[in-house]
PDB file of C-alpha atoms in Angstrom:
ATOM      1  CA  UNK A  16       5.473 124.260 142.023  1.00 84.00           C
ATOM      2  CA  UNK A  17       9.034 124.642 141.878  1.00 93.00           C
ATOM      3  CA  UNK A  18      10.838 127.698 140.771  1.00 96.00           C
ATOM      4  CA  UNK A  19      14.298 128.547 139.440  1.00 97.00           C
ATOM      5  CA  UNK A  20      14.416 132.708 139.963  1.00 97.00           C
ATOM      6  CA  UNK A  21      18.272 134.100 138.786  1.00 97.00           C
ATOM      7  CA  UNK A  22      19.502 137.910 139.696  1.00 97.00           C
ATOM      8  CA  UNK A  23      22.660 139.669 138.951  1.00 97.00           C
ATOM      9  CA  UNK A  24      22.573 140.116 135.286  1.00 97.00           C
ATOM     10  CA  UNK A  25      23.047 143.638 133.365  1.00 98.00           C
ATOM     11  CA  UNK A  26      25.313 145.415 131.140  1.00 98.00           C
ATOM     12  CA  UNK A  27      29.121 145.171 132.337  1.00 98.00           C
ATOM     13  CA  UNK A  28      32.487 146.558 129.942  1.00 98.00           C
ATOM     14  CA  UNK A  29      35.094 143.784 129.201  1.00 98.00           C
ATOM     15  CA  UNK A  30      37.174 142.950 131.959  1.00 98.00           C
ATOM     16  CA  UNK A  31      34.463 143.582 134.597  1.00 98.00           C
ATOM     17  CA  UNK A  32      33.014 141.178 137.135  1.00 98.00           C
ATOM     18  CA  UNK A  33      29.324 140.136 137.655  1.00 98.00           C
ATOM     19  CA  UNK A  34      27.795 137.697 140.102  1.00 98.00           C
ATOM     20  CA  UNK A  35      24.805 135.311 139.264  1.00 98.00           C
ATOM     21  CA  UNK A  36      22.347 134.057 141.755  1.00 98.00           C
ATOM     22  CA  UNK A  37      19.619 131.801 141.487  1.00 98.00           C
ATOM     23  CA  UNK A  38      17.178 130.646 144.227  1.00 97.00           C
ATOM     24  CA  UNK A  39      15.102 127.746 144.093  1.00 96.00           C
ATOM     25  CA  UNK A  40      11.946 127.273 146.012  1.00 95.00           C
ATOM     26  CA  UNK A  41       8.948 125.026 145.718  1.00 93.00           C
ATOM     27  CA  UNK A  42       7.852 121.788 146.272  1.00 88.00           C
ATOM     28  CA  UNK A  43      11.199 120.090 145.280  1.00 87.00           C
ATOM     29  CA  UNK A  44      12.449 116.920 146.910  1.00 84.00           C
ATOM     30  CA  UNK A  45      16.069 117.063 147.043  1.00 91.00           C
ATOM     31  CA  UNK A  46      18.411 118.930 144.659  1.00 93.00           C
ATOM     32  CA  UNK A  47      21.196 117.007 142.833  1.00 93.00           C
ATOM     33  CA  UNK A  48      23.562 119.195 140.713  1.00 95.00           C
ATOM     34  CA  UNK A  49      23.025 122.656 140.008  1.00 97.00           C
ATOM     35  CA  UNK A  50      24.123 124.211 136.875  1.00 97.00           C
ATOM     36  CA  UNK A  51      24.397 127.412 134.501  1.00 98.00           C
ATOM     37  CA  UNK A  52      24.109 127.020 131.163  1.00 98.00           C
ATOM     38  CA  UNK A  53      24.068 130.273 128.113  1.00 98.00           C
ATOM     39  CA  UNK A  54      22.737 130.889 125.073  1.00 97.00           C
ATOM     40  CA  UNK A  55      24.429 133.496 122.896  1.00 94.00           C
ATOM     41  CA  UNK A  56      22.842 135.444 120.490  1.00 91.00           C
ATOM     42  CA  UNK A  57      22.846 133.120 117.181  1.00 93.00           C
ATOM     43  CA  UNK A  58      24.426 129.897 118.730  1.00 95.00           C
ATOM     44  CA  UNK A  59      23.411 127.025 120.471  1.00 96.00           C
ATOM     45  CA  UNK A  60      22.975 127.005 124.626  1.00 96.00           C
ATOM     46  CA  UNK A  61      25.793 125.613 125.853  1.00 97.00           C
ATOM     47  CA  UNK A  62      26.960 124.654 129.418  1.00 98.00           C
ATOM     48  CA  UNK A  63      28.545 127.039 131.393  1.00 98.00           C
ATOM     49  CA  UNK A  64      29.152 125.500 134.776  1.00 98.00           C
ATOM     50  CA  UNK A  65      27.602 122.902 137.176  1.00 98.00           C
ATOM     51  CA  UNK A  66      28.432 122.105 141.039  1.00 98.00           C
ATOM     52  CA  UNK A  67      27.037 118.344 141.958  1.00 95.00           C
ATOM     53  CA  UNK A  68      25.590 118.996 145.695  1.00 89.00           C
ATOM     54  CA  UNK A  69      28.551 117.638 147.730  1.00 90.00           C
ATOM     55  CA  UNK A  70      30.321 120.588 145.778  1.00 94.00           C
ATOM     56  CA  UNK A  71      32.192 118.891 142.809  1.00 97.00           C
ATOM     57  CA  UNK A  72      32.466 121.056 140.217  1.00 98.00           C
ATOM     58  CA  UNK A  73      32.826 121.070 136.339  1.00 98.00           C
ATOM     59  CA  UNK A  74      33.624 124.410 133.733  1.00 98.00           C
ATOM     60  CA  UNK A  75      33.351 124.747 130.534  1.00 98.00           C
ATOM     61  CA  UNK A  76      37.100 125.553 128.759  1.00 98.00           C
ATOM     62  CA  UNK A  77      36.001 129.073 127.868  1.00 97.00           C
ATOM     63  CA  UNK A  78      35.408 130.162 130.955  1.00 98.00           C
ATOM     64  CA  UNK A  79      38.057 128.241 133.362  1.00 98.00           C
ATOM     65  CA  UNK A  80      39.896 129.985 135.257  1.00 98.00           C
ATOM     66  CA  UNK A  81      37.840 133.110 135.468  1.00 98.00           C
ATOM     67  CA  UNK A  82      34.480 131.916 136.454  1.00 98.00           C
ATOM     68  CA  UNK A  83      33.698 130.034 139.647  1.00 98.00           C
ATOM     69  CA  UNK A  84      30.305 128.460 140.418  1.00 98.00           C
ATOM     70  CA  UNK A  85      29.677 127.721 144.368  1.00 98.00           C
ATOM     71  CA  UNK A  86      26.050 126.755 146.317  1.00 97.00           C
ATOM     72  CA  UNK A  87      24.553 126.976 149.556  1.00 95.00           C
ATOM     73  CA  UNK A  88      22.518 124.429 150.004  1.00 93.00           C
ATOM     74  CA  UNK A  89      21.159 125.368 153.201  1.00 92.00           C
ATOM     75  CA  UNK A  90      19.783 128.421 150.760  1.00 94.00           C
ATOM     76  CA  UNK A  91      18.997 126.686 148.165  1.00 94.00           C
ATOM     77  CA  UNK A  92      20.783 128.790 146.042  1.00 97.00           C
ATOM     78  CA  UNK A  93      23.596 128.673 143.313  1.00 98.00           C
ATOM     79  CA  UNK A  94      25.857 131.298 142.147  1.00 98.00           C
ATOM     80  CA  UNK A  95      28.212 132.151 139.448  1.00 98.00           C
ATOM     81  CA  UNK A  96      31.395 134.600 139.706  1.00 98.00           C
ATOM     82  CA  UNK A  97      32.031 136.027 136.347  1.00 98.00           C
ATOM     83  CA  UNK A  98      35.318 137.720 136.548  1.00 98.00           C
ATOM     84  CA  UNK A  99      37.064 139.396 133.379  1.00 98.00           C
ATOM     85  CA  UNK A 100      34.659 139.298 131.358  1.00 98.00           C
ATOM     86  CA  UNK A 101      34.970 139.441 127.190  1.00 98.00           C
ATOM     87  CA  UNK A 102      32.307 140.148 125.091  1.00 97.00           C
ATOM     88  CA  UNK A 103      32.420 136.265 123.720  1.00 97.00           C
ATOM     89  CA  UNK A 104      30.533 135.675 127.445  1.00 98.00           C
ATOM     90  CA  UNK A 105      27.400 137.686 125.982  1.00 98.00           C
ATOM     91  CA  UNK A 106      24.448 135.658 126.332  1.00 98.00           C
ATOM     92  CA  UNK A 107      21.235 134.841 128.632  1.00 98.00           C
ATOM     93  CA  UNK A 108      22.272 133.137 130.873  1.00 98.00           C
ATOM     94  CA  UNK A 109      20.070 130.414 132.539  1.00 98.00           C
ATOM     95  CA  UNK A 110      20.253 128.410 136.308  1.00 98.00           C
ATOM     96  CA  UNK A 111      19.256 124.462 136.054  1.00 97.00           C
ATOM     97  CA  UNK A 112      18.100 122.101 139.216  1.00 97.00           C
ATOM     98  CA  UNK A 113      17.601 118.610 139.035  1.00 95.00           C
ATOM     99  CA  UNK A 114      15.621 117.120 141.009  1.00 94.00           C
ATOM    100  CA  UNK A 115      16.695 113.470 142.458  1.00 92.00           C
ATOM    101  CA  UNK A 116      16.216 111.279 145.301  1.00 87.00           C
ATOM    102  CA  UNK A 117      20.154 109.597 144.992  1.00 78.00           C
ATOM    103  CA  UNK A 118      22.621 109.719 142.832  1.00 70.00           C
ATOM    104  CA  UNK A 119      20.759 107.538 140.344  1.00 78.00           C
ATOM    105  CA  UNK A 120      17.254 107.993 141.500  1.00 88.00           C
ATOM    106  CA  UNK A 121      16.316 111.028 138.652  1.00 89.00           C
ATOM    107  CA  UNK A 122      12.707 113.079 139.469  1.00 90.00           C
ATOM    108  CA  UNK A 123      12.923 115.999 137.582  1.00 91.00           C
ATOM    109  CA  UNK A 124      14.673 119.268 136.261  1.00 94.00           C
ATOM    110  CA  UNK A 125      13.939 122.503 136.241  1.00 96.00           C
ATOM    111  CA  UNK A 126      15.358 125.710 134.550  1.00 97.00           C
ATOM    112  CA  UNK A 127      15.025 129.582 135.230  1.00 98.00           C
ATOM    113  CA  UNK A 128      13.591 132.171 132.974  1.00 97.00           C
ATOM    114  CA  UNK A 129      16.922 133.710 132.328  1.00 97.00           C
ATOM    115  CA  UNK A 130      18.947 136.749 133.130  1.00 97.00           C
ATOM    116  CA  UNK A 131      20.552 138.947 130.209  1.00 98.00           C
ATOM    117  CA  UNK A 132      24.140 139.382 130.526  1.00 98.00           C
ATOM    118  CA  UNK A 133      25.733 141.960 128.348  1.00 98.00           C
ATOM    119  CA  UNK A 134      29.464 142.518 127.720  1.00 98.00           C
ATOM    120  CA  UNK A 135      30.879 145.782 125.801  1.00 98.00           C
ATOM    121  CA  UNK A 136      34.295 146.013 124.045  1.00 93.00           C
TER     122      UNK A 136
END
């Protein structure tokens, strides 16, 4: 019932700037943290970014500084600002939701399908 849908991926040269969203909808509770994690083309997914729902964030070291993760919860939605981009940031990129009731009280998690985000040289 509930659904993870991300936008905003494509094809963008090194340097450039794209913006993630991803909307969630459904039957869900209450969202805890929000997150985006990638998976590059012949490595493991890895974590990306994640913003707990009072808006605490966390970045992985690769990407500090030039990507910012933000959510509205009264949207339901999460976002992630990819600014100068480098071909190393190639990967699908996917949004996760957990689902929770507090801060300890754990019901579920949910991912997207993925969005394809391509950097050039």
């Amino acid at each position: 019932q509930v659904q993870l849908v991300e936008s905003g991926g494509g094809l963008v040269q090194a340097g450039g700037s794209l913006r993630l969203s991803c909307v969630v909808s459904g039957n869900i509770y209450s969202i805890g943290a929000m997150g985006w994690y990638r998976h590059p083309p012949g490595k493991p997914r890895e974590l990306v970014a994640d913003i707990l729902s009072g808006g605490k964030t966390n970045y992985a070291d690769s990407v500090k500084g030039r990507f910012t993760v933000s959510r509205d919860n009264a949207k339901n939605t999460v976002y992630l600002q990819m600014n100068n981009m480098q071909p190393a940031d190639t990967a699908i990129y996917y949004c996760n939701a957990q689902e929770v009731v507090s801060t300890t009280g754990w019901l579920g998690e949910y991912w997207g399908q993925g969005t394809q985000v391509t950097v050039s040289s």
